[in-house]
CSV table of C-alpha atoms in Angstrom, one decimal:
chain,number,residue,atom,x,y,z
H,329,UNK,CA,-18.8,-29.6,-6.1
H,330,UNK,CA,-22.4,-28.8,-5.5
H,331,UNK,CA,-24.8,-28.7,-8.3
H,332,UNK,CA,-26.2,-25.4,-7.0
H,333,UNK,CA,-24.0,-22.7,-8.5
H,334,UNK,CA,-22.1,-20.3,-6.3
H,335,UNK,CA,-23.4,-16.8,-7.1
H,336,UNK,CA,-20.7,-14.2,-7.1
H,337,UNK,CA,-20.6,-10.5,-6.9
H,338,UNK,CA,-17.7,-9.1,-8.9
H,339,UNK,CA,-16.5,-5.7,-7.7
H,340,UNK,CA,-14.4,-3.8,-10.2
H,341,UNK,CA,-14.4,-3.6,-14.0
H,342,UNK,CA,-10.6,-3.0,-14.6
H,343,UNK,CA,-7.9,-5.3,-16.0
H,344,UNK,CA,-7.6,-7.7,-13.1
H,345,UNK,CA,-11.4,-8.2,-13.1
H,346,UNK,CA,-11.1,-9.5,-16.8
H,347,UNK,CA,-8.4,-11.9,-15.6
H,348,UNK,CA,-10.6,-13.2,-12.9
H,349,UNK,CA,-13.5,-13.6,-15.5
H,350,UNK,CA,-11.2,-15.6,-17.7
H,351,UNK,CA,-10.5,-18.0,-14.8
H,352,UNK,CA,-14.1,-18.2,-13.6
H,353,UNK,CA,-15.3,-19.2,-17.1
H,354,UNK,CA,-13.4,-22.5,-16.7
H,355,UNK,CA,-14.8,-23.2,-13.3
H,356,UNK,CA,-18.0,-25.2,-12.9
H,357,UNK,CA,-20.9,-24.4,-10.6
H,358,UNK,CA,-20.1,-20.7,-10.5
H,359,UNK,CA,-22.2,-17.8,-11.8
H,360,UNK,CA,-21.3,-14.1,-11.7
H,361,UNK,CA,-24.6,-12.6,-10.9
H,362,UNK,CA,-23.7,-9.0,-10.7
H,363,UNK,CA,-21.0,-6.5,-11.4
H,364,UNK,CA,-20.4,-3.6,-9.0
H,365,UNK,CA,-18.5,-1.0,-11.0
H,366,UNK,CA,-16.9,2.4,-10.3
H,367,UNK,CA,-17.7,4.1,-13.6
H,368,UNK,CA,-21.1,3.3,-15.0
H,369,UNK,CA,-20.2,3.2,-18.8
H,370,UNK,CA,-17.0,1.2,-18.2
H,371,UNK,CA,-19.0,-1.2,-16.1
H,372,UNK,CA,-21.7,-1.7,-18.6
H,373,UNK,CA,-19.1,-2.3,-21.3
H,374,UNK,CA,-17.4,-4.9,-19.1
H,375,UNK,CA,-20.7,-6.6,-18.2
H,376,UNK,CA,-21.7,-6.8,-21.7
H,377,UNK,CA,-18.3,-8.3,-22.8
H,378,UNK,CA,-18.5,-11.0,-20.0
H,379,UNK,CA,-22.3,-11.5,-20.1
H,380,UNK,CA,-22.9,-10.5,-16.6
H,381,UNK,CA,-26.6,-9.9,-16.2
H,382,UNK,CA,-26.7,-7.1,-13.8
H,383,UNK,CA,-24.7,-3.9,-13.1
H,384,UNK,CA,-24.7,-1.7,-10.1
H,385,UNK,CA,-22.6,1.2,-8.7
H,386,UNK,CA,-23.8,0.5,-5.1
H,387,UNK,CA,-21.5,-1.9,-3.3
H,388,UNK,CA,-23.4,-1.8,0.0
H,389,UNK,CA,-26.8,-2.4,-1.6
H,390,UNK,CA,-25.4,-5.3,-3.7
H,391,UNK,CA,-23.9,-7.0,-0.6
H,392,UNK,CA,-27.4,-6.9,1.0
H,393,UNK,CA,-28.8,-9.3,-1.6
H,394,UNK,CA,-29.8,-12.7,-0.3
H,395,UNK,CA,-29.0,-14.3,-3.6
H,396,UNK,CA,-25.3,-13.4,-3.5
H,397,UNK,CA,-23.0,-16.0,-1.9
H,398,UNK,CA,-19.6,-14.5,-2.3
H,399,UNK,CA,-17.6,-11.5,-3.5
H,400,UNK,CA,-14.4,-11.1,-5.5
H,401,UNK,CA,-12.7,-7.7,-4.9
H,402,UNK,CA,-11.0,-6.5,-8.0
H,403,UNK,CA,-11.2,-2.8,-7.0
H,404,UNK,CA,-8.4,-0.2,-6.3
H,405,UNK,CA,-6.0,-1.3,-3.6
H,406,UNK,CA,-7.1,1.4,-1.1
H,407,UNK,CA,-10.6,0.0,-1.0
H,408,UNK,CA,-9.7,-3.6,-0.3
H,409,UNK,CA,-9.6,-3.6,3.5
H,410,UNK,CA,-13.0,-1.6,3.9
H,411,UNK,CA,-14.8,-3.5,1.2
H,412,UNK,CA,-13.6,-6.9,2.5
H,413,UNK,CA,-14.7,-6.1,6.0
H,414,UNK,CA,-18.0,-5.1,4.6
H,415,UNK,CA,-18.4,-8.3,2.7
H,416,UNK,CA,-17.6,-10.4,5.9
H,417,UNK,CA,-20.0,-8.4,8.0
H,418,UNK,CA,-22.7,-9.0,5.3
H,419,UNK,CA,-22.2,-12.7,5.7
H,420,UNK,CA,-20.5,-13.1,2.3
H,421,UNK,CA,-17.4,-15.2,1.6
H,422,UNK,CA,-14.7,-12.9,0.1
H,423,UNK,CA,-11.7,-13.1,-2.2
H,424,UNK,CA,-9.8,-9.9,-2.1
H,425,UNK,CA,-7.2,-8.9,-4.6
H,426,UNK,CA,-3.7,-8.4,-3.4
H,427,UNK,CA,-3.0,-6.4,-1.2
H,428,UNK,CA,-5.5,-6.9,1.5
H,429,UNK,CA,-4.6,-3.3,2.8
H,430,UNK,CA,-2.1,-0.6,2.4
H,431,UNK,CA,-0.9,-0.7,5.9
H,432,UNK,CA,-0.4,-3.2,8.7
H,433,UNK,CA,-3.0,-1.8,11.1
H,434,UNK,CA,-5.8,-2.3,8.6
H,435,UNK,CA,-4.5,-5.8,7.7
H,436,UNK,CA,-4.6,-6.8,11.4
H,437,UNK,CA,-8.1,-5.5,11.9
H,438,UNK,CA,-9.3,-7.3,8.8
H,439,UNK,CA,-7.6,-10.5,9.7
H,440,UNK,CA,-9.2,-10.5,13.1
H,441,UNK,CA,-12.6,-9.8,11.6
H,442,UNK,CA,-12.2,-12.6,9.2
H,443,UNK,CA,-11.1,-15.1,11.8
H,444,UNK,CA,-14.1,-14.4,14.0
H,445,UNK,CA,-16.4,-15.2,10.9
H,446,UNK,CA,-17.5,-18.5,9.6
H,447,UNK,CA,-17.1,-17.1,6.1
H,448,UNK,CA,-14.3,-18.0,3.6
H,449,UNK,CA,-11.8,-15.1,3.6
H,450,UNK,CA,-8.9,-15.2,1.1
H,451,UNK,CA,-6.3,-12.9,-0.5
H,452,UNK,CA,-5.2,-13.2,-4.1
H,453,UNK,CA,-1.6,-13.9,-3.4
H,454,UNK,CA,-1.4,-15.4,-6.8
H,455,UNK,CA,2.3,-16.4,-6.9
H,456,UNK,CA,1.4,-19.1,-4.3
H,457,UNK,CA,-0.7,-20.7,-7.0
H,458,UNK,CA,1.4,-20.4,-10.1
H,459,UNK,CA,2.6,-23.7,-11.2
H,460,UNK,CA,6.4,-22.8,-11.4
H,461,UNK,CA,6.6,-21.5,-7.9
H,462,UNK,CA,4.6,-24.5,-6.6
H,463,UNK,CA,7.0,-26.8,-8.4
H,464,UNK,CA,10.0,-25.0,-6.8
H,465,UNK,CA,8.4,-25.3,-3.4
H,466,UNK,CA,7.8,-29.1,-4.0
H,467,UNK,CA,11.4,-29.5,-4.9
H,468,UNK,CA,12.7,-27.6,-2.0
H,469,UNK,CA,10.5,-29.5,0.4
H,470,UNK,CA,11.7,-32.8,-1.0
H,471,UNK,CA,15.2,-31.8,-0.9
H,472,UNK,CA,15.6,-31.9,-4.7
H,473,UNK,CA,16.4,-28.2,-5.0
H,474,UNK,CA,18.6,-26.2,-2.6
H,475,UNK,CA,17.8,-22.6,-3.2
H,476,UNK,CA,20.6,-20.1,-2.7
H,477,UNK,CA,19.4,-16.8,-4.1
H,478,UNK,CA,15.9,-15.8,-5.5
H,479,UNK,CA,16.4,-12.8,-7.8
H,480,UNK,CA,13.0,-11.0,-8.6
H,481,UNK,CA,12.5,-8.3,-11.2
H,482,UNK,CA,9.1,-6.5,-11.2
H,483,UNK,CA,8.3,-3.9,-13.9
H,484,UNK,CA,5.0,-2.2,-14.5
H,485,UNK,CA,3.8,1.0,-16.1
H,486,UNK,CA,6.3,3.3,-17.6
H,487,UNK,CA,5.9,6.7,-15.7
H,488,UNK,CA,2.1,6.8,-16.6
H,489,UNK,CA,-0.7,5.7,-14.3
H,490,UNK,CA,-1.9,2.9,-16.7
H,491,UNK,CA,-3.2,-0.6,-16.0
H,492,UNK,CA,-1.8,-3.8,-17.5
H,493,UNK,CA,-3.7,-3.2,-20.8
H,494,UNK,CA,-2.4,0.3,-21.1
H,495,UNK,CA,-5.6,2.1,-20.1
H,496,UNK,CA,-5.7,5.0,-17.7
H,497,UNK,CA,-6.2,4.3,-14.0
H,498,UNK,CA,-8.4,6.4,-11.7
H,499,UNK,CA,-6.2,5.4,-8.7
H,500,UNK,CA,-2.5,5.4,-8.0
H,501,UNK,CA,-0.7,2.1,-7.6
H,502,UNK,CA,1.7,1.2,-4.8
H,503,UNK,CA,5.1,-0.3,-5.5
H,504,UNK,CA,5.7,-1.6,-2.0
H,505,UNK,CA,2.3,-2.8,-0.7
H,506,UNK,CA,1.1,-4.2,-4.0
H,507,UNK,CA,4.0,-5.2,-6.3
H,508,UNK,CA,6.6,-6.1,-3.7
H,509,UNK,CA,4.0,-7.9,-1.7
H,510,UNK,CA,3.9,-10.5,-4.4
H,511,UNK,CA,7.5,-11.3,-4.3
H,512,UNK,CA,8.2,-10.8,-0.5
H,513,UNK,CA,5.2,-13.2,0.2
H,514,UNK,CA,6.4,-15.7,-2.4
H,515,UNK,CA,10.0,-16.0,-0.9
H,516,UNK,CA,8.7,-16.3,2.7
H,517,UNK,CA,6.0,-18.8,1.6
H,518,UNK,CA,8.5,-20.9,-0.4
H,519,UNK,CA,10.8,-21.3,2.7
H,520,UNK,CA,8.0,-21.4,5.2
H,521,UNK,CA,9.8,-18.6,7.1
H,522,UNK,CA,8.2,-15.3,7.7
H,523,UNK,CA,10.8,-14.2,10.3
H,524,UNK,CA,13.2,-12.7,7.7
H,525,UNK,CA,15.9,-10.2,7.9
H,526,UNK,CA,14.8,-7.3,5.6
H,527,UNK,CA,16.4,-4.2,4.1
H,528,UNK,CA,15.6,-1.9,1.3
H,529,UNK,CA,15.5,1.7,-0.2
H,530,UNK,CA,13.2,3.6,-2.5
H,531,UNK,CA,13.8,6.2,-5.0
H,532,UNK,CA,12.5,9.7,-4.8
H,533,UNK,CA,8.7,10.4,-5.3
H,534,UNK,CA,7.5,11.1,-8.8
H,535,UNK,CA,6.6,14.8,-9.1
H,536,UNK,CA,3.1,14.2,-10.2
H,537,UNK,CA,2.1,10.7,-9.0
H,538,UNK,CA,3.7,11.2,-5.5
H,539,UNK,CA,5.1,7.7,-5.4
H,540,UNK,CA,8.6,6.3,-5.6
H,541,UNK,CA,9.2,4.8,-9.0
H,542,UNK,CA,12.0,2.5,-8.2
H,543,UNK,CA,12.8,0.2,-5.2
H,544,UNK,CA,15.2,-2.4,-4.2
H,545,UNK,CA,14.6,-4.9,-1.3
H,546,UNK,CA,16.8,-7.5,0.3
H,547,UNK,CA,15.6,-10.6,2.3
H,548,UNK,CA,17.5,-13.2,4.1
H,549,UNK,CA,16.3,-16.3,5.9
H,550,UNK,CA,17.8,-17.7,9.1
H,551,UNK,CA,19.4,-20.4,6.9
H,552,UNK,CA,21.1,-17.8,4.8
H,553,UNK,CA,19.0,-18.0,1.7
H,554,UNK,CA,18.9,-14.7,0.0
H,555,UNK,CA,16.4,-12.7,-2.1
H,556,UNK,CA,17.0,-9.6,-4.2
H,557,UNK,CA,14.0,-7.7,-5.4
H,558,UNK,CA,14.2,-5.0,-8.0
H,559,UNK,CA,11.0,-3.0,-8.8
H,560,UNK,CA,10.5,-0.1,-11.3
H,561,UNK,CA,7.9,1.9,-12.7
H,562,UNK,CA,10.5,3.6,-15.0
H,563,UNK,CA,11.4,0.5,-17.0
H,564,UNK,CA,11.3,0.4,-20.9
H,565,UNK,CA,10.3,-2.9,-22.0
H,566,UNK,CA,7.9,-5.8,-21.1
H,567,UNK,CA,6.2,-5.6,-17.8
H,568,UNK,CA,5.5,-8.4,-15.2
H,569,UNK,CA,7.3,-10.4,-12.5
H,570,UNK,CA,10.4,-12.3,-13.6
H,571,UNK,CA,12.0,-14.7,-11.1
H,572,UNK,CA,15.4,-16.4,-11.3
H,573,UNK,CA,15.9,-19.2,-8.8
H,574,UNK,CA,19.7,-19.8,-8.3
H,575,UNK,CA,20.1,-23.1,-6.6
H,576,UNK,CA,22.6,-25.7,-6.0
H,577,UNK,CA,21.3,-28.0,-8.7
H,578,UNK,CA,20.2,-25.6,-11.3
H,579,UNK,CA,19.2,-22.1,-12.1
H,580,UNK,CA,15.5,-21.9,-13.0
H,581,UNK,CA,13.6,-19.0,-14.5
H,582,UNK,CA,9.9,-18.5,-13.9
H,583,UNK,CA,7.6,-16.0,-15.7
H,584,UNK,CA,3.8,-16.3,-15.0
H,585,UNK,CA,3.0,-19.9,-15.5
H,586,UNK,CA,6.2,-20.9,-17.3
H,587,UNK,CA,9.3,-22.5,-15.9
H,588,UNK,CA,12.6,-22.8,-17.8
H,589,UNK,CA,15.9,-24.4,-16.8
H,590,UNK,CA,19.4,-22.8,-17.2
H,591,UNK,CA,19.6,-24.0,-20.8
H,592,UNK,CA,16.2,-22.4,-21.6
H,593,UNK,CA,14.4,-25.6,-21.8
H,594,UNK,CA,10.8,-25.5,-20.7
H,595,UNK,CA,9.9,-27.6,-17.7
H,596,UNK,CA,6.5,-29.4,-18.4
H,597,UNK,CA,3.9,-27.9,-16.0
H,598,UNK,CA,0.2,-27.4,-16.3
H,599,UNK,CA,-2.4,-25.0,-15.0
H,600,UNK,CA,-3.1,-21.3,-14.7
H,601,UNK,CA,-2.3,-19.6,-11.4
H,602,UNK,CA,-5.4,-17.5,-11.6
H,603,UNK,CA,-7.6,-20.4,-12.2
H,604,UNK,CA,-6.0,-22.4,-9.6
H,605,UNK,CA,-6.4,-19.6,-7.1
H,606,UNK,CA,-10.1,-18.9,-7.9
H,607,UNK,CA,-10.9,-22.7,-7.9
H,608,UNK,CA,-9.5,-22.8,-4.4
H,609,UNK,CA,-11.7,-20.0,-3.3
H,610,UNK,CA,-14.8,-21.7,-4.8
H,611,UNK,CA,-13.8,-25.2,-3.4
H,612,UNK,CA,-13.2,-23.9,0.1
H,613,UNK,CA,-16.7,-22.4,0.0
H,614,UNK,CA,-18.3,-25.6,-1.2
H,615,UNK,CA,-16.3,-27.8,1.2
H,616,UNK,CA,-16.7,-25.5,4.2
H,617,UNK,CA,-13.0,-25.3,4.8
H,618,UNK,CA,-10.1,-22.9,5.2
H,619,UNK,CA,-8.6,-21.8,1.9
H,620,UNK,CA,-4.9,-21.5,1.1
H,621,UNK,CA,-3.9,-17.9,1.3
H,622,UNK,CA,-6.4,-17.1,4.0
H,623,UNK,CA,-6.2,-13.6,5.5
H,624,UNK,CA,-4.2,-15.0,8.5
H,625,UNK,CA,-1.8,-16.8,6.2
H,626,UNK,CA,-1.0,-13.6,4.5
H,627,UNK,CA,-0.8,-11.3,7.6
H,628,UNK,CA,2.9,-12.2,8.2
H,629,UNK,CA,3.8,-10.7,4.8
H,630,UNK,CA,2.1,-7.6,5.7
H,631,UNK,CA,4.2,-7.4,8.9
H,632,UNK,CA,7.4,-7.6,6.7
H,633,UNK,CA,6.2,-4.9,4.5
H,634,UNK,CA,5.6,-2.7,7.5
H,635,UNK,CA,9.1,-3.2,8.6
H,636,UNK,CA,10.4,-2.4,5.1
H,637,UNK,CA,8.3,0.7,4.8
H,638,UNK,CA,9.7,1.9,8.3
H,639,UNK,CA,13.3,1.2,7.1
H,640,UNK,CA,12.8,3.1,3.8
H,641,UNK,CA,11.3,6.1,5.7
H,642,UNK,CA,14.2,6.2,8.2
H,643,UNK,CA,16.7,6.0,5.4
H,644,UNK,CA,15.1,8.9,3.5
H,645,UNK,CA,13.9,6.6,0.7
């Protein structure tokens, strides 16, 4: 790592921005120089909590600063594509929160722009960096674990537009392009196979939020490995992504950075997925290399989501 700190612009003052700050505090040679917020009071409270020296509500002006090296986008999903493109055009490295966009066309345009640039462009496909999923992939690649069926359960807010801390959101989340993106990408990445058979359906739109609150998705590889995804915004109980890996040798359960075997015994693993992800972004900048989860690496997942969206629309879901 260089002794000259990478100076970051953090865009967004919501729950996911706080998770990034927790990770960045453990990474050397990084300084969050400025926060760009959406709501002035909320942004100033967030900046005070995390000791960020400057606050702005002007993203474009902040990008124009010569002393900013890179941007982390922790903004509402509908802003990711345009803000990432602005960052690249301003000569900044960029880590965009998942999803990179809410449609395939924007994802393709953004990826093309990123590939023409010499800047590091990366998407926060965090499941690729969580220790349990990396361990599963290692076992699959070494022939130690033969996956038969991945069962994924994703639960988030309970019929109200709240973030992970239970605070009101100013924007509406997307069950397919955001939450399903995590698990669709994970399955394809695990198998190194993005040419999957896909099917799925969505429940009726919520009367006020205008989005489906429940969804089921099926995936199948050419080798016959299955994935079943269940997603709900109607769920009572804990939220998050829960993964059950049913394999020939064992059944393993993953939640965040913890992995258990079929007896419930914890498999010893180390590391935080968010920290590993953000470290990868900073390391790629310092080393002048392509990061894991570059825009082009994640584009095939967006194509799968586009196919799913079309299938759901055609089925009336």
